PDB file of C-alpha atoms and ligand atoms in Angstrom:
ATOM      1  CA  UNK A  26     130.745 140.791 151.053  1.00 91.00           C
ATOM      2  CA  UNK A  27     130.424 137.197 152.653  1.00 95.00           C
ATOM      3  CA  UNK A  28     129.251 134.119 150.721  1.00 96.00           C
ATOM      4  CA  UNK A  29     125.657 134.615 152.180  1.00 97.00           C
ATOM      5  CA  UNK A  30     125.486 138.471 151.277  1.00 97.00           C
ATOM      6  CA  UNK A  31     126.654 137.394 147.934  1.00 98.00           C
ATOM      7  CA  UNK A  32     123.801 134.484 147.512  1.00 98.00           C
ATOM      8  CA  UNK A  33     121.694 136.857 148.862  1.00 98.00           C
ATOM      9  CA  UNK A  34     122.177 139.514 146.315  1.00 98.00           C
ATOM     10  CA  UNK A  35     122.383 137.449 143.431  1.00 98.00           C
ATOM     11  CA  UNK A  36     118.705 136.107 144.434  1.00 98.00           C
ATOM     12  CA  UNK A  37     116.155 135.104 143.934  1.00 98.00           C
ATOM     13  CA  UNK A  38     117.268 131.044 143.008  1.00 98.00           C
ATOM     14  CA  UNK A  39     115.631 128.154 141.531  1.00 98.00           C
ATOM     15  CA  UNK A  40     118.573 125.968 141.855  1.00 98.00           C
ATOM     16  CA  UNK A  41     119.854 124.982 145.498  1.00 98.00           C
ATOM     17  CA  UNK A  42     123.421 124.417 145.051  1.00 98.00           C
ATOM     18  CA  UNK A  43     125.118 123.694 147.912  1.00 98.00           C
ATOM     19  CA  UNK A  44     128.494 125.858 148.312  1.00 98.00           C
ATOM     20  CA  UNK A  45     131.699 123.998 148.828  1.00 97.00           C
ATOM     21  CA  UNK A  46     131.692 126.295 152.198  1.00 96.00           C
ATOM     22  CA  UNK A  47     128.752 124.824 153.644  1.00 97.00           C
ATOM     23  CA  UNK A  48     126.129 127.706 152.407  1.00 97.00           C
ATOM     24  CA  UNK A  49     122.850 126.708 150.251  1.00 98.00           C
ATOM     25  CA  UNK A  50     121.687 129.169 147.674  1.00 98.00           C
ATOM     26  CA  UNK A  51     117.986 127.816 147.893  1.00 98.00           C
ATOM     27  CA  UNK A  52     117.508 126.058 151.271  1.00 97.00           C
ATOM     28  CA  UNK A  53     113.562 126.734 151.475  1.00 96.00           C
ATOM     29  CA  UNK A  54     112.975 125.750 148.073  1.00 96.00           C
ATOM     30  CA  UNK A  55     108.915 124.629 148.099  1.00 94.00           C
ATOM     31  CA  UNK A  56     109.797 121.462 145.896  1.00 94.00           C
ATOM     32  CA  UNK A  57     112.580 120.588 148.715  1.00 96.00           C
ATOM     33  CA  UNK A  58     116.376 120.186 147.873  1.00 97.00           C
ATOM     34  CA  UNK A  59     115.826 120.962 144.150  1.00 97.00           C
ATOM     35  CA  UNK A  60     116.919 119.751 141.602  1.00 98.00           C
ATOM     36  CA  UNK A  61     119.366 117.552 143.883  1.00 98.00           C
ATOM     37  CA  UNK A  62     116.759 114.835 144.636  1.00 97.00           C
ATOM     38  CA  UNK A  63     116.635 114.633 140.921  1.00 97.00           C
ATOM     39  CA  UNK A  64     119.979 114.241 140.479  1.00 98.00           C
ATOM     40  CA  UNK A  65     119.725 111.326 142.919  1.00 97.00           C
ATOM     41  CA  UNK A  66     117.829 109.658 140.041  1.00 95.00           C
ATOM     42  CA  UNK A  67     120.432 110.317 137.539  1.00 96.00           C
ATOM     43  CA  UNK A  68     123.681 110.614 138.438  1.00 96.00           C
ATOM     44  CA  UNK A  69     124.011 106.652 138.368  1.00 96.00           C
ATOM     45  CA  UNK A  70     123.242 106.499 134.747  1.00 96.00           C
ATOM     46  CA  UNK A  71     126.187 109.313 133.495  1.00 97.00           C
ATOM     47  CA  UNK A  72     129.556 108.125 133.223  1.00 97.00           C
ATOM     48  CA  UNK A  73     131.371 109.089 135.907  1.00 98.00           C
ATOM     49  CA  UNK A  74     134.368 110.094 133.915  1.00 98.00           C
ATOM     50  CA  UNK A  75     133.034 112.854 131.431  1.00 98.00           C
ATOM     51  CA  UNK A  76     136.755 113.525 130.620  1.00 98.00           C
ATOM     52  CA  UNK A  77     137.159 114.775 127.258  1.00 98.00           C
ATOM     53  CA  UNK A  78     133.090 115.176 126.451  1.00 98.00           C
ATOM     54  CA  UNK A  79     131.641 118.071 125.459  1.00 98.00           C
ATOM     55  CA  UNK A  80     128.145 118.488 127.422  1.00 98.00           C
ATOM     56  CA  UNK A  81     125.637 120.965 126.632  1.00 98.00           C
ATOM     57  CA  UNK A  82     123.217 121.978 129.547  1.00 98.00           C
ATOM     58  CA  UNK A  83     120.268 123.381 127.753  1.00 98.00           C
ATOM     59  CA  UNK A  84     117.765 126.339 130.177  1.00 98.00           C
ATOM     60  CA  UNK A  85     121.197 125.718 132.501  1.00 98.00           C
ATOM     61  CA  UNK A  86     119.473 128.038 135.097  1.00 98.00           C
ATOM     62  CA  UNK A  87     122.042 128.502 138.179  1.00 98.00           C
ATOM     63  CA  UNK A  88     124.054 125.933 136.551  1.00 98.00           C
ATOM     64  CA  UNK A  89     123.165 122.919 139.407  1.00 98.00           C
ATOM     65  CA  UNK A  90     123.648 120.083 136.774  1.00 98.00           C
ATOM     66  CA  UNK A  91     126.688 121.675 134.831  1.00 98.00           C
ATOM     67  CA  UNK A  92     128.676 121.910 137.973  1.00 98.00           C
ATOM     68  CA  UNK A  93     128.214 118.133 138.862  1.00 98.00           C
ATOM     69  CA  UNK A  94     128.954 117.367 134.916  1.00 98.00           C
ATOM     70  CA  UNK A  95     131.973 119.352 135.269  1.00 98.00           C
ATOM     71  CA  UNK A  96     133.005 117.832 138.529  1.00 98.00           C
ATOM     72  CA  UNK A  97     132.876 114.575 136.525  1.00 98.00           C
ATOM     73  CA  UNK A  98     135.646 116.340 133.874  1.00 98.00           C
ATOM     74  CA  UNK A  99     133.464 117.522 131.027  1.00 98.00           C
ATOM     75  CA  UNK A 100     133.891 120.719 129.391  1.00 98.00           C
ATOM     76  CA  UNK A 101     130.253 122.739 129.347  1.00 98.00           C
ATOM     77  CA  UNK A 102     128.790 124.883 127.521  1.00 98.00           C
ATOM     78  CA  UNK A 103     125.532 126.239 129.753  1.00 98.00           C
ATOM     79  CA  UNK A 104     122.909 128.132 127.928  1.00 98.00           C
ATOM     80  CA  UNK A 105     119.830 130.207 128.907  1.00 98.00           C
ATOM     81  CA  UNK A 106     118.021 133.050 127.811  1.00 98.00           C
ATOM     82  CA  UNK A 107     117.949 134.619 131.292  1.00 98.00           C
ATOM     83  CA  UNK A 108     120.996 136.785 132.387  1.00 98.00           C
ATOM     84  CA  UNK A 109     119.580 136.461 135.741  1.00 98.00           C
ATOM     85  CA  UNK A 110     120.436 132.590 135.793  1.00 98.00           C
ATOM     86  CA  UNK A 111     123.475 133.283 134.013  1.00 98.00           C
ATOM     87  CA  UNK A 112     124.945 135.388 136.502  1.00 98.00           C
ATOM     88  CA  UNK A 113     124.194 133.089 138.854  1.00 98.00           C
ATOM     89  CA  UNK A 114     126.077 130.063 137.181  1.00 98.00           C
ATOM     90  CA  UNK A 115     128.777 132.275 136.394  1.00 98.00           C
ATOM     91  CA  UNK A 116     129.768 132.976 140.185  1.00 98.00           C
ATOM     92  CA  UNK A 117     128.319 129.633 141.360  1.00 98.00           C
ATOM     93  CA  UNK A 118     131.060 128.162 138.690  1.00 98.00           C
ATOM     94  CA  UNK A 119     134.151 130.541 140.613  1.00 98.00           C
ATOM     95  CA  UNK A 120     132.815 128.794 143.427  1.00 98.00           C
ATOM     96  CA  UNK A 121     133.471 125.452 142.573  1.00 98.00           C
ATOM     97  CA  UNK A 122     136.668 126.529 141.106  1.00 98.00           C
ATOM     98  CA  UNK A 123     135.160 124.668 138.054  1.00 98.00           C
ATOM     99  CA  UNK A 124     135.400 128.275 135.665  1.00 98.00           C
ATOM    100  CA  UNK A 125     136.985 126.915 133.380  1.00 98.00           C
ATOM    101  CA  UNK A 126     135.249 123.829 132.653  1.00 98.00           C
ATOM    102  CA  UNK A 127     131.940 125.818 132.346  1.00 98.00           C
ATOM    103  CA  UNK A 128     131.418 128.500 129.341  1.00 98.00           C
ATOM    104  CA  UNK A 129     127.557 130.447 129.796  1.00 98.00           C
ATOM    105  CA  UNK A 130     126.196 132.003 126.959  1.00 98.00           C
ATOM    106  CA  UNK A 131     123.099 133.555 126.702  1.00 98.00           C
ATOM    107  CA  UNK A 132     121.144 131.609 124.027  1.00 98.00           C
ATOM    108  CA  UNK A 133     117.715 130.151 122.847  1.00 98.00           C
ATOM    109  CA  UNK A 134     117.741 126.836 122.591  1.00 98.00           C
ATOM    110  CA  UNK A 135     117.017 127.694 118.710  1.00 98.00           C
ATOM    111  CA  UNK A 136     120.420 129.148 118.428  1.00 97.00           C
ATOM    112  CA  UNK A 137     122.277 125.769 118.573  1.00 98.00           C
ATOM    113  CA  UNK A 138     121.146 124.875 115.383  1.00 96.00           C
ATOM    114  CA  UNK A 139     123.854 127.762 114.077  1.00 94.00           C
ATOM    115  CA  UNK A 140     126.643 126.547 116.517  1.00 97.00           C
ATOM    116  CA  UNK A 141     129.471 124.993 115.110  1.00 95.00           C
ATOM    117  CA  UNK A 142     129.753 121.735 117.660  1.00 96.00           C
ATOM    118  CA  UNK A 143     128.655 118.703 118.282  1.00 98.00           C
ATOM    119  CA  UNK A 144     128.476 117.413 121.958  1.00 98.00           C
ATOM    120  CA  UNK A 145     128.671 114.143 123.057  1.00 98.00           C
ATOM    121  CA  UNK A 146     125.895 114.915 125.930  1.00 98.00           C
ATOM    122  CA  UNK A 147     123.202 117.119 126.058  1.00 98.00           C
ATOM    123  CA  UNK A 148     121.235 117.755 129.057  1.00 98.00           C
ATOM    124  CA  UNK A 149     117.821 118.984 128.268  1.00 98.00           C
ATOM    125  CA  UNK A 150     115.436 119.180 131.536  1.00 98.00           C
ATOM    126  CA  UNK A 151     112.787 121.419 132.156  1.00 98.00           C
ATOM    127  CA  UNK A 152     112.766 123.118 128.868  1.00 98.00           C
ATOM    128  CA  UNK A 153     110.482 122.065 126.335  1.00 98.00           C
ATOM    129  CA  UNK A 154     107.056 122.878 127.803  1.00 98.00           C
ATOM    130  CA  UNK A 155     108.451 126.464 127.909  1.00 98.00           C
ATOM    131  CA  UNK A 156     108.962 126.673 124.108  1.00 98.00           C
ATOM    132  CA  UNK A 157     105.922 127.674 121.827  1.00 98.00           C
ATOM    133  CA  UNK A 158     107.895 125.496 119.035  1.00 98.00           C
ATOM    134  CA  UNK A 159     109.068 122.247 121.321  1.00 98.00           C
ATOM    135  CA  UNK A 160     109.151 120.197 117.962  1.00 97.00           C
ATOM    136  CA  UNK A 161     111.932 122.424 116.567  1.00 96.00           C
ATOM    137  CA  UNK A 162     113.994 122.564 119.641  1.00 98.00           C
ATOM    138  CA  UNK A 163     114.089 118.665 119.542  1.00 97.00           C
ATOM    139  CA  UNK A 164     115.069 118.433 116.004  1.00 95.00           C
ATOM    140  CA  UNK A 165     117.727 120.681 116.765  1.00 97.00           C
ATOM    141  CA  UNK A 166     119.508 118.839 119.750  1.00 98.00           C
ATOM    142  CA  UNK A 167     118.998 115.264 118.095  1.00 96.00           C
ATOM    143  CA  UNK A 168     121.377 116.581 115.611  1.00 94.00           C
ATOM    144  CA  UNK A 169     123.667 118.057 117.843  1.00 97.00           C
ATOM    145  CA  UNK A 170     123.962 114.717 120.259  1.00 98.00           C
ATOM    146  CA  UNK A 171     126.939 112.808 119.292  1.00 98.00           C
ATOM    147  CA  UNK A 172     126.288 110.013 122.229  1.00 98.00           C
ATOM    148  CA  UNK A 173     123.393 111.151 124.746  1.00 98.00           C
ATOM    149  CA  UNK A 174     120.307 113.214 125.194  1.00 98.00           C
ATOM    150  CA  UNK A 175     118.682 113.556 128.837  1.00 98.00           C
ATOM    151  CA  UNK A 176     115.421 114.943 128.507  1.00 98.00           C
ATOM    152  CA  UNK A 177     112.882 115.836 130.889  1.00 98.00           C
ATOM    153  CA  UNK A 178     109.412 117.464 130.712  1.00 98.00           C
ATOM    154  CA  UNK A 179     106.078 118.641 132.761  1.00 97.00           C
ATOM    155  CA  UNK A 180     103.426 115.865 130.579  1.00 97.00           C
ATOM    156  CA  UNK A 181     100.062 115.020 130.998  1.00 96.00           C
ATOM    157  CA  UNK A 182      99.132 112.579 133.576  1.00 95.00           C
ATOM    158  CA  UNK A 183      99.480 108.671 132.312  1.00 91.00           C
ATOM    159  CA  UNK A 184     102.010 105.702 130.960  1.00 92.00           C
ATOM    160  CA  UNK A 185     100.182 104.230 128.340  1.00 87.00           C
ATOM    161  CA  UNK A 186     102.035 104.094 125.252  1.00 87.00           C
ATOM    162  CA  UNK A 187     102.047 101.002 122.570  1.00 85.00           C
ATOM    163  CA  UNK A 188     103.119 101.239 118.644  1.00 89.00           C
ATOM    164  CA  UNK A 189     101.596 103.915 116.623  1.00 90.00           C
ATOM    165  CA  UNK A 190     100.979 102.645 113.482  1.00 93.00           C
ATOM    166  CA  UNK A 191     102.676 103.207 109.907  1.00 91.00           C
ATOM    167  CA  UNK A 192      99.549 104.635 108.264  1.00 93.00           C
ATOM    168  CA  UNK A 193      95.713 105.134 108.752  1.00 96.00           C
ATOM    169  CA  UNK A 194      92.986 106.334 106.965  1.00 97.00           C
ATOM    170  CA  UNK A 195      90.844 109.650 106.860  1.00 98.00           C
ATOM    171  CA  UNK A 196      88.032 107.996 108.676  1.00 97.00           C
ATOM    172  CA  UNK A 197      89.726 106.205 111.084  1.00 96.00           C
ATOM    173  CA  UNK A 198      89.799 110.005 112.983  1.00 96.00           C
ATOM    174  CA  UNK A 199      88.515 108.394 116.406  1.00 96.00           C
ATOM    175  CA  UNK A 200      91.838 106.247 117.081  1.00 95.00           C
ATOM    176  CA  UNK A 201      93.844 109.182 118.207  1.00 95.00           C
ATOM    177  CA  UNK A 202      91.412 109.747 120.879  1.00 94.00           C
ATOM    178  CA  UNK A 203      92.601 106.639 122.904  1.00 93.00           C
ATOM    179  CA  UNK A 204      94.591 107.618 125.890  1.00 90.00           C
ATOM    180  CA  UNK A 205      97.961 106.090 124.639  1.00 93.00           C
ATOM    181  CA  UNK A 206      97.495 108.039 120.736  1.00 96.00           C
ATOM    182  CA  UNK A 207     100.917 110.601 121.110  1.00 97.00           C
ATOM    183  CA  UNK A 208      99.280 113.920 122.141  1.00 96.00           C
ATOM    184  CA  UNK A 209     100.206 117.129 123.310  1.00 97.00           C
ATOM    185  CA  UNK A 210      98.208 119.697 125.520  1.00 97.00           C
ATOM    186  CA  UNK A 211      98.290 123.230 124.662  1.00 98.00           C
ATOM    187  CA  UNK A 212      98.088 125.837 127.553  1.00 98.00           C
ATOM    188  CA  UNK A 213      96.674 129.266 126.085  1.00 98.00           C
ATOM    189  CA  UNK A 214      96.228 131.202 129.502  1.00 97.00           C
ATOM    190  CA  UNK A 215      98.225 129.912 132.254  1.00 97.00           C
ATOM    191  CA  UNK A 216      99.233 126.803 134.099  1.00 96.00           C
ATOM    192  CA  UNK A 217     100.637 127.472 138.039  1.00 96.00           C
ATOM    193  CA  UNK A 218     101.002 131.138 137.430  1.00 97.00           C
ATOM    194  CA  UNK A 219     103.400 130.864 134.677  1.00 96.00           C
ATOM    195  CA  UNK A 220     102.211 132.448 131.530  1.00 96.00           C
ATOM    196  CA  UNK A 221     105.169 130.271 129.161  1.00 96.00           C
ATOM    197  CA  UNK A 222     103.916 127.758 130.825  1.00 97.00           C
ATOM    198  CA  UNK A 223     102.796 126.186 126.597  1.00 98.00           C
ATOM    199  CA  UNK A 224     102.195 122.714 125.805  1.00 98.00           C
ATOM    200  CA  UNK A 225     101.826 119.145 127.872  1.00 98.00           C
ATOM    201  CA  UNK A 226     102.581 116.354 125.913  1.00 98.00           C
ATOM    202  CA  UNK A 227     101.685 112.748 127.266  1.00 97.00           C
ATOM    203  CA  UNK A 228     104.110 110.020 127.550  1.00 97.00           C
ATOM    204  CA  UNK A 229     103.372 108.547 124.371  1.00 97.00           C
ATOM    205  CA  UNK A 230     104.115 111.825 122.747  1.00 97.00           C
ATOM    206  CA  UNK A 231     106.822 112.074 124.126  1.00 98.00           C
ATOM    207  CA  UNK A 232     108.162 108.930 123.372  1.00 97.00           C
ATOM    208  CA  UNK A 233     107.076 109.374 119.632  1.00 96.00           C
ATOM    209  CA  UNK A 234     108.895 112.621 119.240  1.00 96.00           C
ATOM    210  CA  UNK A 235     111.950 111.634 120.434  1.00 97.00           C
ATOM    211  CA  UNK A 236     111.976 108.410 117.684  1.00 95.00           C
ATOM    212  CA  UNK A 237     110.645 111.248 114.946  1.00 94.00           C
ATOM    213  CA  UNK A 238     113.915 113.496 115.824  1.00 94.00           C
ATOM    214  CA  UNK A 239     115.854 110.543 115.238  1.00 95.00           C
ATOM    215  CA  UNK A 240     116.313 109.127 119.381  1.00 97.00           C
ATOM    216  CA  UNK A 241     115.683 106.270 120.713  1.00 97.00           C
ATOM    217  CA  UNK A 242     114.833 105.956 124.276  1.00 98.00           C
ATOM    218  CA  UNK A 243     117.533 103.482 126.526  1.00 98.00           C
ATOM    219  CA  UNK A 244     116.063 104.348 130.232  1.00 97.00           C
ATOM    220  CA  UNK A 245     113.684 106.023 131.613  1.00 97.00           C
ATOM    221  CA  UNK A 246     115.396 106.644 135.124  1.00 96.00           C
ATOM    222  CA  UNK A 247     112.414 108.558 136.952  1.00 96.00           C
ATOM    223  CA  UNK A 248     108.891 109.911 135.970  1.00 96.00           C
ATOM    224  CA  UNK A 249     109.190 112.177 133.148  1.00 97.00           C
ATOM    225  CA  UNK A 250     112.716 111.738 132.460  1.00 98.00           C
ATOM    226  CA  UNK A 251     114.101 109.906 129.212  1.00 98.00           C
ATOM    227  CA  UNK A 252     117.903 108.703 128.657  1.00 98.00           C
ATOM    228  CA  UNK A 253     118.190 108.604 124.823  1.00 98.00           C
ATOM    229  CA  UNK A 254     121.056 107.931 122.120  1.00 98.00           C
ATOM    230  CA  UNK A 255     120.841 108.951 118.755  1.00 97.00           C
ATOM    231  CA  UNK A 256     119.814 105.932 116.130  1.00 96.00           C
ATOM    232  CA  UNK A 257     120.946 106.368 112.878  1.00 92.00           C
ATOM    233  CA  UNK A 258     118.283 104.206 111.049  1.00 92.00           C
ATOM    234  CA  UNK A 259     115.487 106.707 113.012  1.00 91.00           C
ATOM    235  CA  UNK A 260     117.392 109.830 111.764  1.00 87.00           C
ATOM    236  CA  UNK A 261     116.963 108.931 108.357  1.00 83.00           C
ATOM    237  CA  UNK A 262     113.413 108.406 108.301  1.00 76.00           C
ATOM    238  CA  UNK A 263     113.205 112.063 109.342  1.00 71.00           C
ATOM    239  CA  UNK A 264     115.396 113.371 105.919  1.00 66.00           C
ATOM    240  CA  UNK A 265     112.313 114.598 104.032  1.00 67.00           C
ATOM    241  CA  UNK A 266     111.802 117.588 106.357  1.00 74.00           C
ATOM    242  CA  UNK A 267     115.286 119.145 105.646  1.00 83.00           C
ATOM    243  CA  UNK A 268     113.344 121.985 103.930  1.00 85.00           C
ATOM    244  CA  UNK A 269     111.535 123.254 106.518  1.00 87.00           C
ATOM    245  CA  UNK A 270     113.978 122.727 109.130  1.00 89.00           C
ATOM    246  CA  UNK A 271     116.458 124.471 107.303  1.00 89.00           C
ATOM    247  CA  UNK A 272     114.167 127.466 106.594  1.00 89.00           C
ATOM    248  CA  UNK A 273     112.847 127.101 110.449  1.00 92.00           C
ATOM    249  CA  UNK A 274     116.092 127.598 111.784  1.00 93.00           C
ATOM    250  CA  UNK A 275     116.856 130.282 109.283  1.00 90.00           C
ATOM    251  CA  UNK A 276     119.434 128.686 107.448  1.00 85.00           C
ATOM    252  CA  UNK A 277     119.129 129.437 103.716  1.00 71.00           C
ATOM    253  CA  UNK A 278     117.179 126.812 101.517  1.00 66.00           C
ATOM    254  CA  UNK A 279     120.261 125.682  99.046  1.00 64.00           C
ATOM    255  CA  UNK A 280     119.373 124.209  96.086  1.00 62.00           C
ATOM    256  CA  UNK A 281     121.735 121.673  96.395  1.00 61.00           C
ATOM    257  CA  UNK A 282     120.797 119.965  99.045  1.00 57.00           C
ATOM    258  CA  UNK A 283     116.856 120.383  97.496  1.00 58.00           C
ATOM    259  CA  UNK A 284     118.353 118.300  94.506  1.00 63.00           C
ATOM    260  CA  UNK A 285     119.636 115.635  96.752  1.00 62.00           C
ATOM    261  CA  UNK A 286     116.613 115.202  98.946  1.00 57.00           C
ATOM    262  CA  UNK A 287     114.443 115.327  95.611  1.00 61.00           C
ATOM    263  CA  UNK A 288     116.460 112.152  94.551  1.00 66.00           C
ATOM    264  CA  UNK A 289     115.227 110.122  97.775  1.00 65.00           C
ATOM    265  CA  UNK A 290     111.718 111.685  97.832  1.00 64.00           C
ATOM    266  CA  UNK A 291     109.630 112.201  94.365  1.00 61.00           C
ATOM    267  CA  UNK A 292     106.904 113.390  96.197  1.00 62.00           C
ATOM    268  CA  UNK A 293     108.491 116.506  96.778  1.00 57.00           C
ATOM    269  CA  UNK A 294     107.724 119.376  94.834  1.00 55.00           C
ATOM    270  CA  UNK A 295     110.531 121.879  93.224  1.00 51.00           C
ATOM    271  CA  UNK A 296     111.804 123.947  95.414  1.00 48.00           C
ATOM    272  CA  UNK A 297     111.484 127.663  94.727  1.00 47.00           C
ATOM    273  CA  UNK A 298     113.492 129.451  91.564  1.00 40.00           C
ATOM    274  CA  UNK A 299     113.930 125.791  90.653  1.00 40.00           C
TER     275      UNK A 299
HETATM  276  C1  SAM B 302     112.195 125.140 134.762  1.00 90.22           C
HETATM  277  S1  SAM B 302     113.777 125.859 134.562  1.00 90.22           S
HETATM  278  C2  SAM B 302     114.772 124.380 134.399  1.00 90.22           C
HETATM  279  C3  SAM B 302     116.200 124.610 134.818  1.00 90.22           C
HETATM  280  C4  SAM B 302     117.099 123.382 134.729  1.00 90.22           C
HETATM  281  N1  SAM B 302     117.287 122.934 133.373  1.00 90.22           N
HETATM  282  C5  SAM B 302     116.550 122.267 135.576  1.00 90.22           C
HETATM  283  O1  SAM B 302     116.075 121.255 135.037  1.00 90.22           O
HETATM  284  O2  SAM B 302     116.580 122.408 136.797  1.00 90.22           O
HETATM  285  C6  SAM B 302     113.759 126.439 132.882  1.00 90.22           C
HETATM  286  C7  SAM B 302     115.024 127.167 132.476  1.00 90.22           C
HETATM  287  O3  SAM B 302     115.040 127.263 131.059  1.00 90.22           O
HETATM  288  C8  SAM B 302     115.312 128.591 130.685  1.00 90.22           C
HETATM  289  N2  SAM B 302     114.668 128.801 129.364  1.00 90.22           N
HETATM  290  C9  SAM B 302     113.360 129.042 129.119  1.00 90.22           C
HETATM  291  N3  SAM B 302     113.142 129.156 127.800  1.00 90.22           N
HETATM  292  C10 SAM B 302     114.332 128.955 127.196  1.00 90.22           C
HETATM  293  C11 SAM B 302     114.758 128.964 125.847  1.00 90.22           C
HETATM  294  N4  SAM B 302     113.902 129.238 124.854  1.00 90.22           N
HETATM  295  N5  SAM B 302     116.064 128.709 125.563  1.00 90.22           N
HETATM  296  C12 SAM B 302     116.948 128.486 126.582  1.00 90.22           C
HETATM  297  N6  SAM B 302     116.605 128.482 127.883  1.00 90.22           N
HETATM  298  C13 SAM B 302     115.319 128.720 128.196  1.00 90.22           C
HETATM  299  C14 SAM B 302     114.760 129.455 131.820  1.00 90.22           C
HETATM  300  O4  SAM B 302     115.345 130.734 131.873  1.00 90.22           O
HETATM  301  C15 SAM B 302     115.089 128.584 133.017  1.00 90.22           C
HETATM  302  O5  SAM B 302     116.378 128.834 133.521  1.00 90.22           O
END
């Protein structure tokens, strides 16, 4: 078969890669030479020696960003729930002669929270307004990210964004109407065709997430995109939900660890059997 019979059958792509022999997998793409021109925007801010890092490339799709993070000399791990995708990063990765820089697994982004590594970059675009638990998914990476988070999301239209404050009261309701109050859409039918197509958050949201899973922002490169690093100060504030993240990501609730939490939160109550 030649390299266009292949591309051909391996269709249909979202990612344009452009072969080392000259072919594009996506030429007539209708957002133009995706996700390239976003790369454009990025590729200035990423080290451009990833030797010795271990990068995970979260919804990897056809594996477009892995490949340039591999050309750079970091080992990937690519994850995605489609096999579709999958098999077309696996034989876009031959191509490159980059297979053995780039592991695919077929994952939810959920499922990180039981694998046994760290990385040291984790590249999270396009992602999160797929999820119906985004929240989760961000709590997960955040602890996974030994040095760098890029995330990107679809959000709701507008930049303003100031302090949200340490407390306020019952009746004080009509503040988180404002336009910069953290806030995040939910889709119930369908948004551009796509029924997981879920939730919109606005800038501030996002912004506020990130700092409640423990990031804090460094850059923000291009609309909608957000260079972080994890803060260590930031992660602690977030200790007192280690219950329900634990039991979230299905990990058993350990008494142990209740006991210690308990000792840096009296507001909690006993946990179960206790
Ligand atoms: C809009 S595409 C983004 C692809 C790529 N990250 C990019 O920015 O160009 C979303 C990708 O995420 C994958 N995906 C959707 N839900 C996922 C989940 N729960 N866990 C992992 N991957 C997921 C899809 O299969 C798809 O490849």
């Amino acid at each position: 078969m030649s390299i266009q019979e292949e591309i051909t059958s391996l269709g249909p792509w979202f990612h344009n890669l452009h072969l080392p022999t000259g072919e594009q997998t996506a030429p007539h793409h209708t957002l133009g030479d995706f996700p390239a021109f976003k790369w454009r925007d990025l590729q200035a801010l990423i080290p451009a020696d990833l030797s010795g890092w271990r990068v995970l490339d979260v919804g990897c799709n056809a594996g477009y960003y892995s490949i340039e993070l591999a050309k750079r000399g970091a080992q990937v791990l690519g994850i995605d729930v489609d096999p579709h995708y999958l098999r077309q990063a696996a034989w876009a990765a031959v191509q490159f002669g980059l297979a053995d820089q780039i592991e695919l697994q077929q994952l939810q982004v959920y499922d990180v929270a039981r694998l046994d590594r760290e990385f040291d970059l984790i590249w999270y675009m396009g992602v999160l307004y797929h999820l119906r638990y985004p929240l989760l998914s961000l709590d997960i990476l955040a602890q996974k990210t030994r040095r760098l988070l890029l995330f990107q999301t679809l959000t709701m239209p507008g930049l303003d964004d100031e302090p949200t404050p340490a407390d306020f009261s019952l009746d004080d309701r009509e503040r988180m109407l404002a336009p910069n109050w953290p806030k995040m859409a939910f889709i119930e039918k369908r948004m551009a065709g796509d029924p997981t197509n879920w939730w919109a958050p606005n800038h501030a949201c996002v912004e506020a997430m990130l700092r409640s899973c423990g990031l804090r922002v460094t850059a923000r490169p291009a609309h909608e995109m957000y260079l972080c690093e994890p803060d260590e100060a930031l992660r602690q504030g977030q200790q007192w939900n280690q219950s329900e993240y634990l039991a979230a990501v299905g990990r058993a609730w350990q008494p142990a660890v209740a006991a210690k939490i308990k000792d840096k939160n009296p507001y909690m109550s006993p946990a179960l059997g206790e």
